[in-house]
PDB file of C-alpha atoms in Angstrom:
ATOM      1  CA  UNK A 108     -88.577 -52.895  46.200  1.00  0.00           C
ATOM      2  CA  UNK A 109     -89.051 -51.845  50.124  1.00  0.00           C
ATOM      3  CA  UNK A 110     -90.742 -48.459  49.108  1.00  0.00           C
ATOM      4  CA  UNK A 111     -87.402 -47.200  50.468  1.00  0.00           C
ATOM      5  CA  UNK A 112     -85.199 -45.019  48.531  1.00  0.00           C
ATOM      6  CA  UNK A 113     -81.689 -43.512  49.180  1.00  0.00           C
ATOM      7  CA  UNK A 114     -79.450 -41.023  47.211  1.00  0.00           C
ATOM      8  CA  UNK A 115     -76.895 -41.059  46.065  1.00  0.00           C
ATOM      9  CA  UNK A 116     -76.166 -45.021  45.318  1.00  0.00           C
ATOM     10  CA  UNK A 117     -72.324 -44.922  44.888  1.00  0.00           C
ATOM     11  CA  UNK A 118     -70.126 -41.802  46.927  1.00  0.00           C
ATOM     12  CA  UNK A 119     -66.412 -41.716  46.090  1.00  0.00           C
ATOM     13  CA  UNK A 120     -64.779 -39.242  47.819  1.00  0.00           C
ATOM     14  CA  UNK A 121     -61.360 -38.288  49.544  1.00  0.00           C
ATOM     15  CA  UNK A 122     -60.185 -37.797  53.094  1.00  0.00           C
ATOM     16  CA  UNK A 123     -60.998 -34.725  55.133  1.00  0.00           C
ATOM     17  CA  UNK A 124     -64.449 -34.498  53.001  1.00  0.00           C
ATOM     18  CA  UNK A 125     -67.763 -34.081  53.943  1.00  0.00           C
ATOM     19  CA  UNK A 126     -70.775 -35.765  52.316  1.00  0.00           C
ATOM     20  CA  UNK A 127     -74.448 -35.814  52.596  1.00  0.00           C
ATOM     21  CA  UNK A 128     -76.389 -39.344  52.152  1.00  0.00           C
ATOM     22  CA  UNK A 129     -80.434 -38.692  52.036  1.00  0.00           C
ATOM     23  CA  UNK A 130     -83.432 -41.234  52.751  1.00  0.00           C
ATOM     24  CA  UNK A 131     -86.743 -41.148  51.640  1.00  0.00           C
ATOM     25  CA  UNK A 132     -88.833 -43.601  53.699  1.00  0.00           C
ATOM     26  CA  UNK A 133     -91.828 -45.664  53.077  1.00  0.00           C
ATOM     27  CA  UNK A 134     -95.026 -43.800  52.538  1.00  0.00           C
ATOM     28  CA  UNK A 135     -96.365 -43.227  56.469  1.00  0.00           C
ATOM     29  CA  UNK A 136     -93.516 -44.478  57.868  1.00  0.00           C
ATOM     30  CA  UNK A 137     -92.351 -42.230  60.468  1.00  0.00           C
ATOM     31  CA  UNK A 138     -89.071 -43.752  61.843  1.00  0.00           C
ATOM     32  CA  UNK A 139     -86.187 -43.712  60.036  1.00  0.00           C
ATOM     33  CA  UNK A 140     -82.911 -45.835  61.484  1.00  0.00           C
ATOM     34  CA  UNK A 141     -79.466 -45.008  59.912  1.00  0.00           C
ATOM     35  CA  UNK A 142     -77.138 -48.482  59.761  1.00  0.00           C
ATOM     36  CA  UNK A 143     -73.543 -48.466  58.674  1.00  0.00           C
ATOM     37  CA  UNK A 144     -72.301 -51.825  57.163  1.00  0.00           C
ATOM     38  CA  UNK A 145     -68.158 -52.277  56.681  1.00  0.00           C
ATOM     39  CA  UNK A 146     -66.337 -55.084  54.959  1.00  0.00           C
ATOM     40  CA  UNK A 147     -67.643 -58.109  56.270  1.00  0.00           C
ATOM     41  CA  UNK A 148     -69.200 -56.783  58.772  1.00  0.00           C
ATOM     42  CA  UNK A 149     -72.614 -56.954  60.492  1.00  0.00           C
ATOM     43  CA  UNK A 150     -75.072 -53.585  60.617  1.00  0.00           C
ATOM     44  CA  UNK A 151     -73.718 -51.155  63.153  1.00  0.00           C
ATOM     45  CA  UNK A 152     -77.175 -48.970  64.411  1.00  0.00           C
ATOM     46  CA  UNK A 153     -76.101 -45.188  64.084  1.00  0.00           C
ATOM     47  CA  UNK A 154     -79.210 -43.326  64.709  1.00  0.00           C
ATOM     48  CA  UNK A 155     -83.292 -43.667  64.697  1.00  0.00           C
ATOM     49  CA  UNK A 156     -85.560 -40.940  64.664  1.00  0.00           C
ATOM     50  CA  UNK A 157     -89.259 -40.638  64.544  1.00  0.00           C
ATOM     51  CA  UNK A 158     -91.706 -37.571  63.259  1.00  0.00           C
ATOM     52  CA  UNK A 159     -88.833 -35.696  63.282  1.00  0.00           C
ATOM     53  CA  UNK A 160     -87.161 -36.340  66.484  1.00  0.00           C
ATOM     54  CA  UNK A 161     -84.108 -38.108  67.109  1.00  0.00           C
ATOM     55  CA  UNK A 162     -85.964 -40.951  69.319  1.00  0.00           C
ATOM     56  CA  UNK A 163     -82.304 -43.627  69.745  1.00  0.00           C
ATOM     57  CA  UNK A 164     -78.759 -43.093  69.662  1.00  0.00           C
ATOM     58  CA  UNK A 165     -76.031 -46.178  68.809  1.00  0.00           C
ATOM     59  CA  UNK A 166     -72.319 -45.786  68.132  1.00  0.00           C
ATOM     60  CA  UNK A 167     -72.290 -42.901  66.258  1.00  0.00           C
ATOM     61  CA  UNK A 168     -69.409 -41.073  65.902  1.00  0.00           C
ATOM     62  CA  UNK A 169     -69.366 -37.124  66.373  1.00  0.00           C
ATOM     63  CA  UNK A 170     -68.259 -36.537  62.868  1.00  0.00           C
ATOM     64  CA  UNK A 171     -71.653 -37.834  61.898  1.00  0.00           C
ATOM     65  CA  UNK A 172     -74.638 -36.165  62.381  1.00  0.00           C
ATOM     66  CA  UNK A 173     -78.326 -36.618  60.863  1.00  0.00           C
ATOM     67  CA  UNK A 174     -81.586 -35.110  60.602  1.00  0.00           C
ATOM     68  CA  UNK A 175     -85.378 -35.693  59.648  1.00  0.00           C
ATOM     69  CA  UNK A 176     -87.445 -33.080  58.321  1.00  0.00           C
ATOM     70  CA  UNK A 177     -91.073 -31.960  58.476  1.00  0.00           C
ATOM     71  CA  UNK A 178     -91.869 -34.245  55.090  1.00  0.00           C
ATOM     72  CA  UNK A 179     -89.820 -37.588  56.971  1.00  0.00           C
ATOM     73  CA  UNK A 180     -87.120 -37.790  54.572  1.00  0.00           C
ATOM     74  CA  UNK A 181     -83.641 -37.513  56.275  1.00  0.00           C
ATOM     75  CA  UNK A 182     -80.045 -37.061  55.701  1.00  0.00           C
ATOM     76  CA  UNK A 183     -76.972 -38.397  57.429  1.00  0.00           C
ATOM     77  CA  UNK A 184     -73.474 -36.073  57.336  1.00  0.00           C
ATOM     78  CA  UNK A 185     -70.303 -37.499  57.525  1.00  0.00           C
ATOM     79  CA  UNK A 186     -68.094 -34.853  57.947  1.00  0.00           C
ATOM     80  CA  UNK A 187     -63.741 -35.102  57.766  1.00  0.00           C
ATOM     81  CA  UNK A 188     -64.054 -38.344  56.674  1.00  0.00           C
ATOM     82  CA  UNK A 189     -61.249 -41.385  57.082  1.00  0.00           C
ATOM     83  CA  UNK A 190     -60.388 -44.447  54.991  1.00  0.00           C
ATOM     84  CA  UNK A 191     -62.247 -46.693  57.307  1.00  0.00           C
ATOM     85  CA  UNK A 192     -65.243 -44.621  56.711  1.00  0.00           C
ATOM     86  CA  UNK A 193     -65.789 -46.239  53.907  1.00  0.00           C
ATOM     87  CA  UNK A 194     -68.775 -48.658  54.187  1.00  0.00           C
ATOM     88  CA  UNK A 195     -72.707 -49.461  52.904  1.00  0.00           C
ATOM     89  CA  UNK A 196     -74.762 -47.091  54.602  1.00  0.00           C
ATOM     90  CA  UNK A 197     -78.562 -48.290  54.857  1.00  0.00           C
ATOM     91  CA  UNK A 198     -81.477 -46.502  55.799  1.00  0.00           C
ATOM     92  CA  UNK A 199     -84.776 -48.219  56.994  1.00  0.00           C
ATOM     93  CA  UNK A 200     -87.726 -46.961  57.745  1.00  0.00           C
ATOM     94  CA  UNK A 201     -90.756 -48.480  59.945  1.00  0.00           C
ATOM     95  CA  UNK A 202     -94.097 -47.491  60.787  1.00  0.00           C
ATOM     96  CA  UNK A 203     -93.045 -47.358  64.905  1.00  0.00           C
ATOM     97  CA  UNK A 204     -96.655 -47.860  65.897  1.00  0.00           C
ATOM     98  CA  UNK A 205     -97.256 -50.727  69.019  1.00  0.00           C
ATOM     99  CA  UNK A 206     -96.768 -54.410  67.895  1.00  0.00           C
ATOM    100  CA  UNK A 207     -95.257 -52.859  64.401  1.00  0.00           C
ATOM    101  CA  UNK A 208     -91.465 -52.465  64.311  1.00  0.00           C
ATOM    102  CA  UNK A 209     -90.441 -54.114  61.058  1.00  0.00           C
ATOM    103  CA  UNK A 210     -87.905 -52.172  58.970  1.00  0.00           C
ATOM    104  CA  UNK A 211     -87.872 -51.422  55.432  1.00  0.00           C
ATOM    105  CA  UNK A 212     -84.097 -51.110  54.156  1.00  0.00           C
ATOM    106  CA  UNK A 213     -83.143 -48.919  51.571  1.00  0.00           C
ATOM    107  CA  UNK A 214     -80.733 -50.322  48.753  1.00  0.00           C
ATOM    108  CA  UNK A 215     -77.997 -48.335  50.265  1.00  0.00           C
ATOM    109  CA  UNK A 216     -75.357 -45.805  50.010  1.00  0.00           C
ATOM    110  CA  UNK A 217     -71.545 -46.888  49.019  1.00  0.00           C
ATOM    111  CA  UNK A 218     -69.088 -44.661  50.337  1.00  0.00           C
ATOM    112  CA  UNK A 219     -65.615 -44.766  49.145  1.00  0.00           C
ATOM    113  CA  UNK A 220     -62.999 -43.261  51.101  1.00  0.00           C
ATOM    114  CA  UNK A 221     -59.881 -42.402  49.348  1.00  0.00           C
TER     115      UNK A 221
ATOM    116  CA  UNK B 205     -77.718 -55.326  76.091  1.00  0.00           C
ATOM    117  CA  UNK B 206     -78.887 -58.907  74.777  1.00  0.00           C
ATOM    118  CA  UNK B 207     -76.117 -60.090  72.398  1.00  0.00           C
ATOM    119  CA  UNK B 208     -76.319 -62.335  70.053  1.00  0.00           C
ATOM    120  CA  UNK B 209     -74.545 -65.635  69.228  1.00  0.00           C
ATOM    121  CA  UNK B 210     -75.197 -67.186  66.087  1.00  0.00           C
ATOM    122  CA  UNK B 211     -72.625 -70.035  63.485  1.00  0.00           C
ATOM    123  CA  UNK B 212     -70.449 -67.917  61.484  1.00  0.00           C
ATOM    124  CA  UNK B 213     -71.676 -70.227  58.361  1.00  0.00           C
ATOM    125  CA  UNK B 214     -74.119 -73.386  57.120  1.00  0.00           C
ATOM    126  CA  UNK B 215     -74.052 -75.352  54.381  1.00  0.00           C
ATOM    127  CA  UNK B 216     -77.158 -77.203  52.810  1.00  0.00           C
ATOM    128  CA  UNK B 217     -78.180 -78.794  49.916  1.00  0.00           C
ATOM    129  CA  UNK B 218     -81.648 -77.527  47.697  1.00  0.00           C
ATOM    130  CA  UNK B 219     -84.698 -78.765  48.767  1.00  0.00           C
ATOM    131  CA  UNK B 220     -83.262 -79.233  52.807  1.00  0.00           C
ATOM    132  CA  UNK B 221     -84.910 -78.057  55.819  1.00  0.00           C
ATOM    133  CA  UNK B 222     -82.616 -75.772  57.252  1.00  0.00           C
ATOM    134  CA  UNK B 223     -82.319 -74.985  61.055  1.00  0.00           C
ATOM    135  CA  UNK B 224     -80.110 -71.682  62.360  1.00  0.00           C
ATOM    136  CA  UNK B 225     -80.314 -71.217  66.017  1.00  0.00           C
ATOM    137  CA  UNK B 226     -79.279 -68.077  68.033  1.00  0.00           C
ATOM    138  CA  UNK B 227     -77.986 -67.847  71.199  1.00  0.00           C
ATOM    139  CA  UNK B 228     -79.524 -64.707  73.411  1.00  0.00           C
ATOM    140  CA  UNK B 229     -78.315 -65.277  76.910  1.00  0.00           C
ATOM    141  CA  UNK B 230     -79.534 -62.103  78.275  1.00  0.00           C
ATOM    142  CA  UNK B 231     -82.837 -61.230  76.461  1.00  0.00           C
ATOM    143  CA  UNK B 232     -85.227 -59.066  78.142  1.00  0.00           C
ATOM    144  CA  UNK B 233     -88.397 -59.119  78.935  1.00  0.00           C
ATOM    145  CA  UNK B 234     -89.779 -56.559  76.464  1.00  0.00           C
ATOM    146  CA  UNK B 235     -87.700 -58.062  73.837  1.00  0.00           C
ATOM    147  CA  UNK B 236     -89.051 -59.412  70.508  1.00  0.00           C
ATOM    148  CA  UNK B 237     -86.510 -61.739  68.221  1.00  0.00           C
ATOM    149  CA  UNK B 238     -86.414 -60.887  64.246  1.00  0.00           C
ATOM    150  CA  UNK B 239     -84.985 -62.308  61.464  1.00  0.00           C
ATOM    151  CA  UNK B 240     -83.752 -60.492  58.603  1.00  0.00           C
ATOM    152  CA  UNK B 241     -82.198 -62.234  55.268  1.00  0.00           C
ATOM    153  CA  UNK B 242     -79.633 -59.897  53.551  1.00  0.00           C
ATOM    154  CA  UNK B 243     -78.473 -60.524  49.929  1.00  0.00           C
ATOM    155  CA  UNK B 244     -74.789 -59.181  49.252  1.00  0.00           C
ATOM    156  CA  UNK B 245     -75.162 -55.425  48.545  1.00  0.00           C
ATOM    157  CA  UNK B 246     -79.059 -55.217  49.401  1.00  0.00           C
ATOM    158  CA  UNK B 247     -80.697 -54.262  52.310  1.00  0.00           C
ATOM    159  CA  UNK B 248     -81.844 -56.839  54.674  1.00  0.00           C
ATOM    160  CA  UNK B 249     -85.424 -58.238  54.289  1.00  0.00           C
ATOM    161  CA  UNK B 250     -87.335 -58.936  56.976  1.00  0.00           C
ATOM    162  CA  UNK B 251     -88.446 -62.561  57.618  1.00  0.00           C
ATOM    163  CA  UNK B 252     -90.101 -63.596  60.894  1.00  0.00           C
ATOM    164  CA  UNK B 253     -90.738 -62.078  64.266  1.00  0.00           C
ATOM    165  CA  UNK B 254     -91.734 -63.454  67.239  1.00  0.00           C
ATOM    166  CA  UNK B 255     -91.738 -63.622  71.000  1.00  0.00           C
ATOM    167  CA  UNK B 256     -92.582 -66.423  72.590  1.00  0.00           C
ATOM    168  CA  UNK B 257     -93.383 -70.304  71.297  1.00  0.00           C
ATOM    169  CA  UNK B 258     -93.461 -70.845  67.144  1.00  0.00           C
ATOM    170  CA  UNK B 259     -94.589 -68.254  65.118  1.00  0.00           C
ATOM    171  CA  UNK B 260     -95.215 -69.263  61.118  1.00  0.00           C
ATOM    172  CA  UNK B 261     -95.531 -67.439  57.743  1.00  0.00           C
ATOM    173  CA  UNK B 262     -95.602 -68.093  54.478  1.00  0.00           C
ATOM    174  CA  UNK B 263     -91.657 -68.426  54.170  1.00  0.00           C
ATOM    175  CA  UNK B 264     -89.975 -69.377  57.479  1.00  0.00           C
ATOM    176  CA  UNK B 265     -90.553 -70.748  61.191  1.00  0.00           C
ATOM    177  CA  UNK B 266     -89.233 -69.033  64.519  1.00  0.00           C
ATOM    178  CA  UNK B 267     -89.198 -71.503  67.066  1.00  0.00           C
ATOM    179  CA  UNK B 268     -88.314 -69.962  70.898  1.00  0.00           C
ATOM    180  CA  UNK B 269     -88.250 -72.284  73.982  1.00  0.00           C
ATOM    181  CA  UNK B 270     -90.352 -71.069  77.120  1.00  0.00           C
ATOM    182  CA  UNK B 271     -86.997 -69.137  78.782  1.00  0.00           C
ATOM    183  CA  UNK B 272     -86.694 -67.434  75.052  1.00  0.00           C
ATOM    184  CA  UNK B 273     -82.794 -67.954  75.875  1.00  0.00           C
ATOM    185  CA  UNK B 274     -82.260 -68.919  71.974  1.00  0.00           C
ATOM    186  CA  UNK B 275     -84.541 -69.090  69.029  1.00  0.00           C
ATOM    187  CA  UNK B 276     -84.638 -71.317  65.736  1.00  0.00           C
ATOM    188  CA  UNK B 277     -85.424 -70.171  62.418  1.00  0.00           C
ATOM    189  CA  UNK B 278     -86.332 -72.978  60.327  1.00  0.00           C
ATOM    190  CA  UNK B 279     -86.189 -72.445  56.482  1.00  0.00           C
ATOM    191  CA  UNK B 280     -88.284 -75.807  54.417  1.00  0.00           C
ATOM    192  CA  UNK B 281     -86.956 -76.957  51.875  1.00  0.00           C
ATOM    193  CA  UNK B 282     -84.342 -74.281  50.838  1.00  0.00           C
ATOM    194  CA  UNK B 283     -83.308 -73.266  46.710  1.00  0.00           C
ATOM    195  CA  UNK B 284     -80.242 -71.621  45.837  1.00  0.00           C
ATOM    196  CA  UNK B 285     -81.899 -68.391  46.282  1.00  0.00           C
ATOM    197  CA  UNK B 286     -81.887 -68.565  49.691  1.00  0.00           C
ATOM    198  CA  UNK B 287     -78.178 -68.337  49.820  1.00  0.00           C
ATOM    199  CA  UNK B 288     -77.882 -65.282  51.900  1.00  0.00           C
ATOM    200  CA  UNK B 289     -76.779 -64.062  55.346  1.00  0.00           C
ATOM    201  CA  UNK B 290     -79.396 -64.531  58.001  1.00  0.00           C
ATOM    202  CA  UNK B 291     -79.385 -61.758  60.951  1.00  0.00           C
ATOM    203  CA  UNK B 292     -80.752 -62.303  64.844  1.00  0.00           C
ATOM    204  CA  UNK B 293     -81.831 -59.455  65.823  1.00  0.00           C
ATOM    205  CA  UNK B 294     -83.148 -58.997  69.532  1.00  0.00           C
ATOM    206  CA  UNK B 295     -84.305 -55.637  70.418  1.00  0.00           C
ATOM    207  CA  UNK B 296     -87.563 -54.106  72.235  1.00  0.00           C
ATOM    208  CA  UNK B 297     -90.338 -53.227  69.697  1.00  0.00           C
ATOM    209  CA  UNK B 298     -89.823 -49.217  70.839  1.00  0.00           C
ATOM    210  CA  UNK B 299     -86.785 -47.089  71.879  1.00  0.00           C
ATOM    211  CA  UNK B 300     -84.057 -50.321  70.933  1.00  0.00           C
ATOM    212  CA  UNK B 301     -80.901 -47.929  70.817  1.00  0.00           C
ATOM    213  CA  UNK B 302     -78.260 -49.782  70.574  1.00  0.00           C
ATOM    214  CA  UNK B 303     -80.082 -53.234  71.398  1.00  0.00           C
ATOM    215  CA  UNK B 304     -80.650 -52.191  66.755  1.00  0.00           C
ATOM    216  CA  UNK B 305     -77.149 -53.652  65.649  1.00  0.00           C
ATOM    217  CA  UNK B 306     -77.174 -56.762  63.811  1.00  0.00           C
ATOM    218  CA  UNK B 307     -74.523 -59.008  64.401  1.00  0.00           C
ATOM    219  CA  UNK B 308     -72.644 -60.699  61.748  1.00  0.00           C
ATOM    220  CA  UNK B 309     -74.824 -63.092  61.396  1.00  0.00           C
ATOM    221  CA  UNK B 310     -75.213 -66.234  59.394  1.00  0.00           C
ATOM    222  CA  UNK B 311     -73.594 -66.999  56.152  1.00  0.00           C
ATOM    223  CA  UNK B 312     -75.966 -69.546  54.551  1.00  0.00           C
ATOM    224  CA  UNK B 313     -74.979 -71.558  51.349  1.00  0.00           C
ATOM    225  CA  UNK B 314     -76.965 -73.310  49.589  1.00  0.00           C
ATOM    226  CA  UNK B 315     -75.538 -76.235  46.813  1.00  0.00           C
ATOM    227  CA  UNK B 316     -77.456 -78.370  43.960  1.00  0.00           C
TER     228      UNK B 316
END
C-alpha cells in the first residue's frame, strides 16, 4: 500500500460524459502528478501540481482539467469524453522537497468509455 | 527532452541475474535516472534512483557510465515475482513536465 488512494476504482461511462476521478496523496506529500495509462501503453504525464499550484504541464488535452485543494487531495475532469479515453488513470504523489522526487502511485482509476 | 530507449521484452529464468539497460542519448545535466517496476493493473513502484556511477539498495543495482548516456539496472537473482514491466524514467528532480512520461518500458518474464 503506497499511502495513496484514488476514487472511484472502476468508471464506466458513455460518450459525451463528464467524470470526476479524485486523489488523496500520501500524508505530507505535497505534489500530486496525474498519469494516464492506455492499452499497452506506457504512462503518459498529464499534470503535476504542488501546495496547490499547478507546478508542470504534459500532453493534456483541453477536455481535461484538474485541481488541488487547500487539504492536497485533487481531482482530474474529463469532460465530453471519447472511446479512446478509456484508459488507467494513476495518481502519485511525492514529497517535492530537494534530492526527494520519488512517487507514490495510487492503485488507479479504470475508465470505460462506451 | 531525453527519451528513452529500452528492449521491448526479456526473458530469464528464477534465481538469474538480470541486466536491462536504457538508452538516454540526450540526458541533461540536472537529470536523475529512476526505475519503477509496474505489476499489470497496479501502480508502478519505485525501485532505484541514481545519477552518476552505481547506486545499491536492498533490491536492485543502477549502474550509469561516466557520460550517463545509458544506465543498467541489475536485478540478482530474480523469482517469478519479479515478472513485471520495468520503466526508465529520466527527468530533473523539480519542474520535469513532460521529461514525467514513462515509456513503454520493459516487459520482464520470469520462468521456473
Amino acid at each position: 500500500d503506497s499511502g495513496v488512494t484514488q476514487t472511484p476504482k472502476h468508471l464506466i461511462t458513455a460518450t459525451g460524459q463528464r467524470v470526476t476521478l479524485r486523489c488523496s496523496p500520501r500524508s505530507g506529500d505535497l505534489s500530486v502528478y496525474w498519469y494516464q495509462q492506455s492499452l499497452d501503453q506506457g504512462l503518459q504525464f498529464l499534470i503535476q501540481y504542488y501546495n496547490g499550484e499547478e507546478r508542470a504541464k504534459g500532453n493534456i488535452l483541453e477536455r481535461f482539467s484538474a485541481q488541488q485543494f487547500p487539504d492536497l487531495h485533487s481531482e482530474l475532469n474529463l469532460s465530453s469524453l471519447e472511446l479512446g479515453d478509456s484508459a488507467l488513470y494513476f495518481c502519485a504523489s511525492s514529497p517535492n522537497s530537494p534530492g526527494d522526487n520519488e512517487q507514490f502511485f495510487g492503485p488507479g482509476t479504470r475508465l470505460t468509455v462506451l | 527532452l531525453a527519451k528513452t530507449t529500452q528492449p521491448i521484452s526479456m526473458d530469464s529464468y528464477e534465481g538469474q541475474e538480470v541486466n536491462i539497460t536504457c538508452s538516454h542519448n540526450n540526458i541533461a545535466t540536472n537529470d536523475y535516472i529512476t526505475w519503477y517496476q509496474q505489476f499489470p493493473s497496479q501502480g508502478p513502484r519505485f525501485i532505484i534512483q541514481g545519477y552518476k556511477t552505481k547506486v545499491t539498495n536492498e533490491v536492485a543495482s543502477l549502474f550509469i557510465p561516466a557520460d550517463r548516456k545509458s544506465s543498467t539496472l541489475s536485478l540478482p537473482r530474480v523469482s517469478l515475482s519479479d515478472t513485471a514491466v520495468y520503466y526508465c524514467l529520466v527527468a530533473p528532480l523539480t519542474g520535469g513536465g513532460n521529461k514525467l512520461t514513462f515509456g513503454t518500458g520493459t516487459q520482464l518474464k520470469v520462468e521456473l
